[in-house]
Amino acid sequence: MSDFDTVTPPPVGAPAPADQRTMALVAHLLGIFTWFIGPLIIWMINKDDNSKGFVIDQAKEALNFQITITIAMLICIVLMIVIIGGLLAPLVGLLNLVFCIIAAVKANNGEYYRYPFTLRLIK
């Protein structure tokens, strides 16, 4: 059973309000500049407010992705001993940039986005 089998599907219904879409967009974009700190702050601020389901879901998704990127970068640092880490680190950084921009665009459109290759540690 993979991680994707245990993920609950996003709720179907009315599109998210504009303020929630903006906060979700910010959560995804902050991941580019602050790694997991920005999405963590947005998730912690909104996690107790049930009326902000879209923001909570997308901030949690951005946080999980940034934790995965952080782990990948730490592995790259260790692998720099055998040179391959120096080649993989820019690739991981590029993937972070591309997937965060895709997620930000989807969040701005009010669509629930799931990052590929993500460890979903925060449920």
PDB file of N, CA and C in Angstrom, residues 9-110:
ATOM      1  N   PRO A   9      -9.344  11.972  -0.343  1.00  0.00           N
ATOM      2  CA  PRO A   9      -9.549  12.885  -1.472  1.00  0.00           C
ATOM      3  C   PRO A   9     -10.029  14.243  -0.982  1.00  0.00           C
ATOM      4  N   PRO A  10      -9.717  15.291  -1.719  1.00  0.00           N
ATOM      5  CA  PRO A  10     -10.166  16.623  -1.314  1.00  0.00           C
ATOM      6  C   PRO A  10     -11.679  16.724  -1.395  1.00  0.00           C
ATOM      7  N   PRO A  11     -12.254  17.560  -0.552  1.00  0.00           N
ATOM      8  CA  PRO A  11     -13.702  17.714  -0.577  1.00  0.00           C
ATOM      9  C   PRO A  11     -14.190  18.321  -1.887  1.00  0.00           C
ATOM     10  N   VAL A  12     -15.365  17.856  -2.310  1.00  0.00           N
ATOM     11  CA  VAL A  12     -15.965  18.376  -3.533  1.00  0.00           C
ATOM     12  C   VAL A  12     -17.041  19.369  -3.131  1.00  0.00           C
ATOM     13  N   GLY A  13     -17.095  20.472  -3.808  1.00  0.00           N
ATOM     14  CA  GLY A  13     -18.109  21.467  -3.472  1.00  0.00           C
ATOM     15  C   GLY A  13     -17.786  22.802  -4.090  1.00  0.00           C
ATOM     16  N   ALA A  14     -18.212  23.828  -3.420  1.00  0.00           N
ATOM     17  CA  ALA A  14     -18.007  25.193  -3.912  1.00  0.00           C
ATOM     18  C   ALA A  14     -16.522  25.526  -3.904  1.00  0.00           C
ATOM     19  N   PRO A  15     -16.079  26.365  -4.836  1.00  0.00           N
ATOM     20  CA  PRO A  15     -14.667  26.755  -4.842  1.00  0.00           C
ATOM     21  C   PRO A  15     -14.310  27.544  -3.581  1.00  0.00           C
ATOM     22  N   ALA A  16     -13.046  27.512  -3.264  1.00  0.00           N
ATOM     23  CA  ALA A  16     -12.574  28.199  -2.063  1.00  0.00           C
ATOM     24  C   ALA A  16     -12.712  29.709  -2.226  1.00  0.00           C
ATOM     25  N   PRO A  17     -12.988  30.416  -1.124  1.00  0.00           N
ATOM     26  CA  PRO A  17     -13.053  31.880  -1.186  1.00  0.00           C
ATOM     27  C   PRO A  17     -11.700  32.485  -1.566  1.00  0.00           C
ATOM     28  N   ALA A  18     -11.730  33.706  -2.052  1.00  0.00           N
ATOM     29  CA  ALA A  18     -10.526  34.370  -2.553  1.00  0.00           C
ATOM     30  C   ALA A  18      -9.455  34.524  -1.475  1.00  0.00           C
ATOM     31  N   ASP A  19      -9.854  34.844  -0.235  1.00  0.00           N
ATOM     32  CA  ASP A  19      -8.849  35.018   0.814  1.00  0.00           C
ATOM     33  C   ASP A  19      -8.155  33.698   1.141  1.00  0.00           C
ATOM     34  N   GLN A  20      -8.888  32.589   1.088  1.00  0.00           N
ATOM     35  CA  GLN A  20      -8.270  31.286   1.335  1.00  0.00           C
ATOM     36  C   GLN A  20      -7.354  30.883   0.189  1.00  0.00           C
ATOM     37  N   ARG A  21      -7.763  31.209  -1.032  1.00  0.00           N
ATOM     38  CA  ARG A  21      -6.905  30.898  -2.178  1.00  0.00           C
ATOM     39  C   ARG A  21      -5.598  31.670  -2.087  1.00  0.00           C
ATOM     40  N   THR A  22      -5.665  32.920  -1.639  1.00  0.00           N
ATOM     41  CA  THR A  22      -4.461  33.743  -1.511  1.00  0.00           C
ATOM     42  C   THR A  22      -3.526  33.181  -0.444  1.00  0.00           C
ATOM     43  N   MET A  23      -4.081  32.786   0.689  1.00  0.00           N
ATOM     44  CA  MET A  23      -3.250  32.217   1.758  1.00  0.00           C
ATOM     45  C   MET A  23      -2.612  30.898   1.321  1.00  0.00           C
ATOM     46  N   ALA A  24      -3.350  30.088   0.578  1.00  0.00           N
ATOM     47  CA  ALA A  24      -2.801  28.829   0.076  1.00  0.00           C
ATOM     48  C   ALA A  24      -1.682  29.107  -0.927  1.00  0.00           C
ATOM     49  N   LEU A  25      -1.878  30.102  -1.776  1.00  0.00           N
ATOM     50  CA  LEU A  25      -0.847  30.508  -2.734  1.00  0.00           C
ATOM     51  C   LEU A  25       0.412  30.941  -1.999  1.00  0.00           C
ATOM     52  N   VAL A  26       0.246  31.727  -0.954  1.00  0.00           N
ATOM     53  CA  VAL A  26       1.388  32.204  -0.165  1.00  0.00           C
ATOM     54  C   VAL A  26       2.101  31.028   0.508  1.00  0.00           C
ATOM     55  N   ALA A  27       1.339  30.057   1.012  1.00  0.00           N
ATOM     56  CA  ALA A  27       1.950  28.889   1.665  1.00  0.00           C
ATOM     57  C   ALA A  27       2.852  28.136   0.686  1.00  0.00           C
ATOM     58  N   HIS A  28       2.388  27.964  -0.539  1.00  0.00           N
ATOM     59  CA  HIS A  28       3.199  27.257  -1.532  1.00  0.00           C
ATOM     60  C   HIS A  28       4.411  28.075  -1.950  1.00  0.00           C
ATOM     61  N   LEU A  29       4.249  29.360  -2.147  1.00  0.00           N
ATOM     62  CA  LEU A  29       5.374  30.192  -2.594  1.00  0.00           C
ATOM     63  C   LEU A  29       6.404  30.424  -1.489  1.00  0.00           C
ATOM     64  N   LEU A  30       5.949  30.494  -0.252  1.00  0.00           N
ATOM     65  CA  LEU A  30       6.905  30.667   0.846  1.00  0.00           C
ATOM     66  C   LEU A  30       7.849  29.479   0.956  1.00  0.00           C
ATOM     67  N   GLY A  31       7.380  28.313   0.516  1.00  0.00           N
ATOM     68  CA  GLY A  31       8.237  27.137   0.544  1.00  0.00           C
ATOM     69  C   GLY A  31       9.496  27.308  -0.286  1.00  0.00           C
ATOM     70  N   ILE A  32       9.431  28.094  -1.345  1.00  0.00           N
ATOM     71  CA  ILE A  32      10.603  28.330  -2.190  1.00  0.00           C
ATOM     72  C   ILE A  32      11.684  29.083  -1.415  1.00  0.00           C
ATOM     73  N   PHE A  33      11.260  30.043  -0.608  1.00  0.00           N
ATOM     74  CA  PHE A  33      12.211  30.936   0.057  1.00  0.00           C
ATOM     75  C   PHE A  33      12.538  30.534   1.489  1.00  0.00           C
ATOM     76  N   THR A  34      11.591  29.899   2.184  1.00  0.00           N
ATOM     77  CA  THR A  34      11.800  29.602   3.608  1.00  0.00           C
ATOM     78  C   THR A  34      11.784  28.118   3.925  1.00  0.00           C
ATOM     79  N   TRP A  35      11.768  27.278   2.917  1.00  0.00           N
ATOM     80  CA  TRP A  35      11.626  25.835   3.039  1.00  0.00           C
ATOM     81  C   TRP A  35      10.388  25.517   3.849  1.00  0.00           C
ATOM     82  N   PHE A  36      10.507  24.836   4.972  1.00  0.00           N
ATOM     83  CA  PHE A  36       9.305  24.404   5.690  1.00  0.00           C
ATOM     84  C   PHE A  36       8.794  25.429   6.691  1.00  0.00           C
ATOM     85  N   ILE A  37       9.528  26.486   6.976  1.00  0.00           N
ATOM     86  CA  ILE A  37       9.137  27.452   8.005  1.00  0.00           C
ATOM     87  C   ILE A  37       7.885  28.233   7.603  1.00  0.00           C
ATOM     88  N   GLY A  38       7.816  28.746   6.388  1.00  0.00           N
ATOM     89  CA  GLY A  38       6.651  29.519   5.931  1.00  0.00           C
ATOM     90  C   GLY A  38       5.358  28.713   5.937  1.00  0.00           C
ATOM     91  N   PRO A  39       5.331  27.528   5.281  1.00  0.00           N
ATOM     92  CA  PRO A  39       4.112  26.715   5.335  1.00  0.00           C
ATOM     93  C   PRO A  39       3.745  26.278   6.754  1.00  0.00           C
ATOM     94  N   LEU A  40       4.757  26.043   7.593  1.00  0.00           N
ATOM     95  CA  LEU A  40       4.492  25.660   8.977  1.00  0.00           C
ATOM     96  C   LEU A  40       3.769  26.774   9.723  1.00  0.00           C
ATOM     97  N   ILE A  41       4.216  28.007   9.538  1.00  0.00           N
ATOM     98  CA  ILE A  41       3.573  29.142  10.210  1.00  0.00           C
ATOM     99  C   ILE A  41       2.135  29.307   9.732  1.00  0.00           C
ATOM    100  N   ILE A  42       1.915  29.226   8.428  1.00  0.00           N
ATOM    101  CA  ILE A  42       0.548  29.379   7.903  1.00  0.00           C
ATOM    102  C   ILE A  42      -0.348  28.246   8.398  1.00  0.00           C
ATOM    103  N   TRP A  43       0.179  27.030   8.424  1.00  0.00           N
ATOM    104  CA  TRP A  43      -0.618  25.900   8.923  1.00  0.00           C
ATOM    105  C   TRP A  43      -0.929  26.054  10.414  1.00  0.00           C
ATOM    106  N   MET A  44       0.072  26.465  11.212  1.00  0.00           N
ATOM    107  CA  MET A  44      -0.143  26.625  12.658  1.00  0.00           C
ATOM    108  C   MET A  44      -1.158  27.724  12.956  1.00  0.00           C
ATOM    109  N   ILE A  45      -1.151  28.797  12.182  1.00  0.00           N
ATOM    110  CA  ILE A  45      -2.097  29.895  12.400  1.00  0.00           C
ATOM    111  C   ILE A  45      -3.523  29.462  12.092  1.00  0.00           C
ATOM    112  N   ASN A  46      -3.707  28.648  11.059  1.00  0.00           N
ATOM    113  CA  ASN A  46      -5.049  28.328  10.569  1.00  0.00           C
ATOM    114  C   ASN A  46      -5.579  26.959  10.967  1.00  0.00           C
ATOM    115  N   LYS A  47      -4.778  26.105  11.579  1.00  0.00           N
ATOM    116  CA  LYS A  47      -5.176  24.714  11.780  1.00  0.00           C
ATOM    117  C   LYS A  47      -6.392  24.531  12.691  1.00  0.00           C
ATOM    118  N   ASP A  48      -6.677  25.469  13.561  1.00  0.00           N
ATOM    119  CA  ASP A  48      -7.807  25.321  14.482  1.00  0.00           C
ATOM    120  C   ASP A  48      -9.095  25.947  13.961  1.00  0.00           C
ATOM    121  N   ASP A  49      -9.039  26.606  12.822  1.00  0.00           N
ATOM    122  CA  ASP A  49     -10.215  27.271  12.253  1.00  0.00           C
ATOM    123  C   ASP A  49     -10.811  26.382  11.159  1.00  0.00           C
ATOM    124  N   ASN A  50     -11.891  25.679  11.483  1.00  0.00           N
ATOM    125  CA  ASN A  50     -12.491  24.731  10.536  1.00  0.00           C
ATOM    126  C   ASN A  50     -13.071  25.405   9.300  1.00  0.00           C
ATOM    127  N   SER A  51     -13.317  26.702   9.359  1.00  0.00           N
ATOM    128  CA  SER A  51     -13.874  27.396   8.199  1.00  0.00           C
ATOM    129  C   SER A  51     -12.820  27.636   7.116  1.00  0.00           C
ATOM    130  N   LYS A  52     -11.548  27.381   7.435  1.00  0.00           N
ATOM    131  CA  LYS A  52     -10.462  27.598   6.479  1.00  0.00           C
ATOM    132  C   LYS A  52      -9.886  26.261   6.005  1.00  0.00           C
ATOM    133  N   GLY A  53     -10.759  25.372   5.597  1.00  0.00           N
ATOM    134  CA  GLY A  53     -10.346  24.030   5.198  1.00  0.00           C
ATOM    135  C   GLY A  53      -9.373  24.014   4.034  1.00  0.00           C
ATOM    136  N   PHE A  54      -9.578  24.888   3.054  1.00  0.00           N
ATOM    137  CA  PHE A  54      -8.695  24.920   1.886  1.00  0.00           C
ATOM    138  C   PHE A  54      -7.292  25.355   2.282  1.00  0.00           C
ATOM    139  N   VAL A  55      -7.195  26.371   3.111  1.00  0.00           N
ATOM    140  CA  VAL A  55      -5.877  26.865   3.549  1.00  0.00           C
ATOM    141  C   VAL A  55      -5.171  25.794   4.366  1.00  0.00           C
ATOM    142  N   ILE A  56      -5.900  25.161   5.279  1.00  0.00           N
ATOM    143  CA  ILE A  56      -5.307  24.119   6.119  1.00  0.00           C
ATOM    144  C   ILE A  56      -4.762  22.984   5.262  1.00  0.00           C
ATOM    145  N   ASP A  57      -5.576  22.525   4.310  1.00  0.00           N
ATOM    146  CA  ASP A  57      -5.168  21.411   3.457  1.00  0.00           C
ATOM    147  C   ASP A  57      -3.951  21.763   2.624  1.00  0.00           C
ATOM    148  N   GLN A  58      -3.945  22.908   1.994  1.00  0.00           N
ATOM    149  CA  GLN A  58      -2.844  23.281   1.111  1.00  0.00           C
ATOM    150  C   GLN A  58      -1.577  23.649   1.888  1.00  0.00           C
ATOM    151  N   ALA A  59      -1.723  24.266   3.044  1.00  0.00           N
ATOM    152  CA  ALA A  59      -0.548  24.567   3.876  1.00  0.00           C
ATOM    153  C   ALA A  59       0.078  23.272   4.390  1.00  0.00           C
ATOM    154  N   LYS A  60      -0.754  22.314   4.754  1.00  0.00           N
ATOM    155  CA  LYS A  60      -0.257  21.016   5.211  1.00  0.00           C
ATOM    156  C   LYS A  60       0.452  20.286   4.062  1.00  0.00           C
ATOM    157  N   GLU A  61      -0.114  20.369   2.874  1.00  0.00           N
ATOM    158  CA  GLU A  61       0.508  19.743   1.706  1.00  0.00           C
ATOM    159  C   GLU A  61       1.855  20.414   1.397  1.00  0.00           C
ATOM    160  N   ALA A  62       1.903  21.744   1.453  1.00  0.00           N
ATOM    161  CA  ALA A  62       3.160  22.461   1.214  1.00  0.00           C
ATOM    162  C   ALA A  62       4.191  22.121   2.292  1.00  0.00           C
ATOM    163  N   LEU A  63       3.746  22.013   3.537  1.00  0.00           N
ATOM    164  CA  LEU A  63       4.643  21.663   4.635  1.00  0.00           C
ATOM    165  C   LEU A  63       5.225  20.265   4.434  1.00  0.00           C
ATOM    166  N   ASN A  64       4.388  19.301   4.091  1.00  0.00           N
ATOM    167  CA  ASN A  64       4.876  17.946   3.847  1.00  0.00           C
ATOM    168  C   ASN A  64       5.885  17.908   2.702  1.00  0.00           C
ATOM    169  N   PHE A  65       5.617  18.658   1.644  1.00  0.00           N
ATOM    170  CA  PHE A  65       6.540  18.683   0.514  1.00  0.00           C
ATOM    171  C   PHE A  65       7.871  19.310   0.915  1.00  0.00           C
ATOM    172  N   GLN A  66       7.833  20.385   1.670  1.00  0.00           N
ATOM    173  CA  GLN A  66       9.075  21.045   2.075  1.00  0.00           C
ATOM    174  C   GLN A  66       9.877  20.191   3.049  1.00  0.00           C
ATOM    175  N   ILE A  67       9.199  19.416   3.878  1.00  0.00           N
ATOM    176  CA  ILE A  67       9.918  18.471   4.753  1.00  0.00           C
ATOM    177  C   ILE A  67      10.608  17.418   3.892  1.00  0.00           C
ATOM    178  N   THR A  68       9.917  16.938   2.858  1.00  0.00           N
ATOM    179  CA  THR A  68      10.508  15.967   1.941  1.00  0.00           C
ATOM    180  C   THR A  68      11.716  16.568   1.219  1.00  0.00           C
ATOM    181  N   ILE A  69      11.604  17.809   0.775  1.00  0.00           N
ATOM    182  CA  ILE A  69      12.723  18.485   0.103  1.00  0.00           C
ATOM    183  C   ILE A  69      13.899  18.660   1.060  1.00  0.00           C
ATOM    184  N   THR A  70      13.615  18.994   2.316  1.00  0.00           N
ATOM    185  CA  THR A  70      14.674  19.158   3.311  1.00  0.00           C
ATOM    186  C   THR A  70      15.420  17.839   3.522  1.00  0.00           C
ATOM    187  N   ILE A  71      14.677  16.741   3.615  1.00  0.00           N
ATOM    188  CA  ILE A  71      15.307  15.425   3.770  1.00  0.00           C
ATOM    189  C   ILE A  71      16.152  15.097   2.538  1.00  0.00           C
ATOM    190  N   ALA A  72      15.633  15.391   1.354  1.00  0.00           N
ATOM    191  CA  ALA A  72      16.383  15.131   0.118  1.00  0.00           C
ATOM    192  C   ALA A  72      17.670  15.954   0.074  1.00  0.00           C
ATOM    193  N   MET A  73      17.599  17.202   0.510  1.00  0.00           N
ATOM    194  CA  MET A  73      18.796  18.050   0.512  1.00  0.00           C
ATOM    195  C   MET A  73      19.828  17.540   1.529  1.00  0.00           C
ATOM    196  N   LEU A  74      19.355  17.065   2.683  1.00  0.00           N
ATOM    197  CA  LEU A  74      20.289  16.503   3.663  1.00  0.00           C
ATOM    198  C   LEU A  74      20.975  15.264   3.103  1.00  0.00           C
ATOM    199  N   ILE A  75      20.240  14.452   2.371  1.00  0.00           N
ATOM    200  CA  ILE A  75      20.836  13.282   1.727  1.00  0.00           C
ATOM    201  C   ILE A  75      21.859  13.721   0.680  1.00  0.00           C
ATOM    202  N   CYS A  76      21.541  14.774  -0.054  1.00  0.00           N
ATOM    203  CA  CYS A  76      22.486  15.301  -1.052  1.00  0.00           C
ATOM    204  C   CYS A  76      23.768  15.786  -0.391  1.00  0.00           C
ATOM    205  N   ILE A  77      23.632  16.423   0.757  1.00  0.00           N
ATOM    206  CA  ILE A  77      24.823  16.904   1.477  1.00  0.00           C
ATOM    207  C   ILE A  77      25.706  15.733   1.886  1.00  0.00           C
ATOM    208  N   VAL A  78      25.082  14.666   2.385  1.00  0.00           N
ATOM    209  CA  VAL A  78      25.852  13.477   2.764  1.00  0.00           C
ATOM    210  C   VAL A  78      26.506  12.855   1.529  1.00  0.00           C
ATOM    211  N   LEU A  79      25.770  12.833   0.404  1.00  0.00           N
ATOM    212  CA  LEU A  79      26.298  12.227  -0.817  1.00  0.00           C
ATOM    213  C   LEU A  79      27.348  13.087  -1.517  1.00  0.00           C
ATOM    214  N   MET A  80      27.571  14.304  -1.035  1.00  0.00           N
ATOM    215  CA  MET A  80      28.614  15.132  -1.630  1.00  0.00           C
ATOM    216  C   MET A  80      29.997  14.544  -1.374  1.00  0.00           C
ATOM    217  N   ILE A  81      30.088  13.640  -0.432  1.00  0.00           N
ATOM    218  CA  ILE A  81      31.351  12.948  -0.178  1.00  0.00           C
ATOM    219  C   ILE A  81      31.764  12.157  -1.420  1.00  0.00           C
ATOM    220  N   VAL A  82      30.799  11.596  -2.118  1.00  0.00           N
ATOM    221  CA  VAL A  82      31.097  10.803  -3.319  1.00  0.00           C
ATOM    222  C   VAL A  82      30.710  11.550  -4.594  1.00  0.00           C
ATOM    223  N   ILE A  83      30.600  12.849  -4.537  1.00  0.00           N
ATOM    224  CA  ILE A  83      30.401  13.780  -5.660  1.00  0.00           C
ATOM    225  C   ILE A  83      28.963  13.789  -6.197  1.00  0.00           C
ATOM    226  N   ILE A  84      28.249  12.686  -6.149  1.00  0.00           N
ATOM    227  CA  ILE A  84      26.920  12.650  -6.761  1.00  0.00           C
ATOM    228  C   ILE A  84      25.948  13.622  -6.083  1.00  0.00           C
ATOM    229  N   GLY A  85      26.162  13.898  -4.804  1.00  0.00           N
ATOM    230  CA  GLY A  85      25.306  14.846  -4.096  1.00  0.00           C
ATOM    231  C   GLY A  85      25.390  16.238  -4.690  1.00  0.00           C
ATOM    232  N   GLY A  86      26.557  16.608  -5.187  1.00  0.00           N
ATOM    233  CA  GLY A  86      26.730  17.905  -5.825  1.00  0.00           C
ATOM    234  C   GLY A  86      25.951  18.015  -7.128  1.00  0.00           C
ATOM    235  N   LEU A  87      25.717  16.888  -7.763  1.00  0.00           N
ATOM    236  CA  LEU A  87      24.921  16.873  -8.991  1.00  0.00           C
ATOM    237  C   LEU A  87      23.420  16.810  -8.695  1.00  0.00           C
ATOM    238  N   LEU A  88      23.066  16.136  -7.608  1.00  0.00           N
ATOM    239  CA  LEU A  88      21.648  15.977  -7.275  1.00  0.00           C
ATOM    240  C   LEU A  88      21.041  17.195  -6.584  1.00  0.00           C
ATOM    241  N   ALA A  89      21.825  17.939  -5.818  1.00  0.00           N
ATOM    242  CA  ALA A  89      21.298  19.080  -5.063  1.00  0.00           C
ATOM    243  C   ALA A  89      20.660  20.141  -5.963  1.00  0.00           C
ATOM    244  N   PRO A  90      21.300  20.543  -7.085  1.00  0.00           N
ATOM    245  CA  PRO A  90      20.624  21.510  -7.967  1.00  0.00           C
ATOM    246  C   PRO A  90      19.340  20.950  -8.573  1.00  0.00           C
ATOM    247  N   LEU A  91      19.311  19.656  -8.839  1.00  0.00           N
ATOM    248  CA  LEU A  91      18.113  19.026  -9.381  1.00  0.00           C
ATOM    249  C   LEU A  91      16.970  19.072  -8.366  1.00  0.00           C
ATOM    250  N   VAL A  92      17.276  18.794  -7.110  1.00  0.00           N
ATOM    251  CA  VAL A  92      16.265  18.861  -6.056  1.00  0.00           C
ATOM    252  C   VAL A  92      15.763  20.301  -5.907  1.00  0.00           C
ATOM    253  N   GLY A  93      16.665  21.268  -5.963  1.00  0.00           N
ATOM    254  CA  GLY A  93      16.271  22.675  -5.882  1.00  0.00           C
ATOM    255  C   GLY A  93      15.379  23.086  -7.043  1.00  0.00           C
ATOM    256  N   LEU A  94      15.695  22.616  -8.241  1.00  0.00           N
ATOM    257  CA  LEU A  94      14.879  22.923  -9.416  1.00  0.00           C
ATOM    258  C   LEU A  94      13.498  22.288  -9.305  1.00  0.00           C
ATOM    259  N   LEU A  95      13.443  21.041  -8.842  1.00  0.00           N
ATOM    260  CA  LEU A  95      12.146  20.388  -8.646  1.00  0.00           C
ATOM    261  C   LEU A  95      11.299  21.125  -7.615  1.00  0.00           C
ATOM    262  N   ASN A  96      11.943  21.607  -6.559  1.00  0.00           N
ATOM    263  CA  ASN A  96      11.238  22.390  -5.551  1.00  0.00           C
ATOM    264  C   ASN A  96      10.621  23.635  -6.176  1.00  0.00           C
ATOM    265  N   LEU A  97      11.395  24.344  -6.953  1.00  0.00           N
ATOM    266  CA  LEU A  97      10.916  25.564  -7.602  1.00  0.00           C
ATOM    267  C   LEU A  97       9.747  25.273  -8.546  1.00  0.00           C
ATOM    268  N   VAL A  98       9.892  24.287  -9.400  1.00  0.00           N
ATOM    269  CA  VAL A  98       8.862  23.973 -10.390  1.00  0.00           C
ATOM    270  C   VAL A  98       7.574  23.512  -9.725  1.00  0.00           C
ATOM    271  N   PHE A  99       7.673  22.566  -8.788  1.00  0.00           N
ATOM    272  CA  PHE A  99       6.461  22.041  -8.162  1.00  0.00           C
ATOM    273  C   PHE A  99       5.768  23.088  -7.286  1.00  0.00           C
ATOM    274  N   CYS A 100       6.542  23.968  -6.642  1.00  0.00           N
ATOM    275  CA  CYS A 100       5.920  25.022  -5.831  1.00  0.00           C
ATOM    276  C   CYS A 100       5.169  26.017  -6.708  1.00  0.00           C
ATOM    277  N   ILE A 101       5.704  26.341  -7.874  1.00  0.00           N
ATOM    278  CA  ILE A 101       5.014  27.258  -8.776  1.00  0.00           C
ATOM    279  C   ILE A 101       3.742  26.616  -9.319  1.00  0.00           C
ATOM    280  N   ILE A 102       3.818  25.338  -9.695  1.00  0.00           N
ATOM    281  CA  ILE A 102       2.617  24.634 -10.169  1.00  0.00           C
ATOM    282  C   ILE A 102       1.558  24.616  -9.075  1.00  0.00           C
ATOM    283  N   ALA A 103       1.964  24.301  -7.850  1.00  0.00           N
ATOM    284  CA  ALA A 103       1.020  24.248  -6.732  1.00  0.00           C
ATOM    285  C   ALA A 103       0.416  25.621  -6.450  1.00  0.00           C
ATOM    286  N   ALA A 104       1.217  26.671  -6.547  1.00  0.00           N
ATOM    287  CA  ALA A 104       0.715  28.028  -6.299  1.00  0.00           C
ATOM    288  C   ALA A 104      -0.336  28.418  -7.330  1.00  0.00           C
ATOM    289  N   VAL A 105      -0.093  28.066  -8.588  1.00  0.00           N
ATOM    290  CA  VAL A 105      -1.066  28.375  -9.640  1.00  0.00           C
ATOM    291  C   VAL A 105      -2.365  27.609  -9.403  1.00  0.00           C
ATOM    292  N   LYS A 106      -2.245  26.325  -9.062  1.00  0.00           N
ATOM    293  CA  LYS A 106      -3.443  25.520  -8.790  1.00  0.00           C
ATOM    294  C   LYS A 106      -4.204  26.070  -7.581  1.00  0.00           C
ATOM    295  N   ALA A 107      -3.487  26.445  -6.536  1.00  0.00           N
ATOM    296  CA  ALA A 107      -4.136  26.983  -5.338  1.00  0.00           C
ATOM    297  C   ALA A 107      -4.828  28.301  -5.642  1.00  0.00           C
ATOM    298  N   ASN A 108      -4.216  29.119  -6.475  1.00  0.00           N
ATOM    299  CA  ASN A 108      -4.827  30.386  -6.848  1.00  0.00           C
ATOM    300  C   ASN A 108      -6.109  30.173  -7.645  1.00  0.00           C
ATOM    301  N   ASN A 109      -6.192  29.057  -8.359  1.00  0.00           N
ATOM    302  CA  ASN A 109      -7.412  28.712  -9.095  1.00  0.00           C
ATOM    303  C   ASN A 109      -8.447  28.026  -8.213  1.00  0.00           C
ATOM    304  N   GLY A 110      -8.098  27.758  -6.954  1.00  0.00           N
ATOM    305  CA  GLY A 110      -9.019  27.109  -6.030  1.00  0.00           C
ATOM    306  C   GLY A 110      -9.021  25.598  -6.142  1.00  0.00           C
TER     307      GLY A 110
END
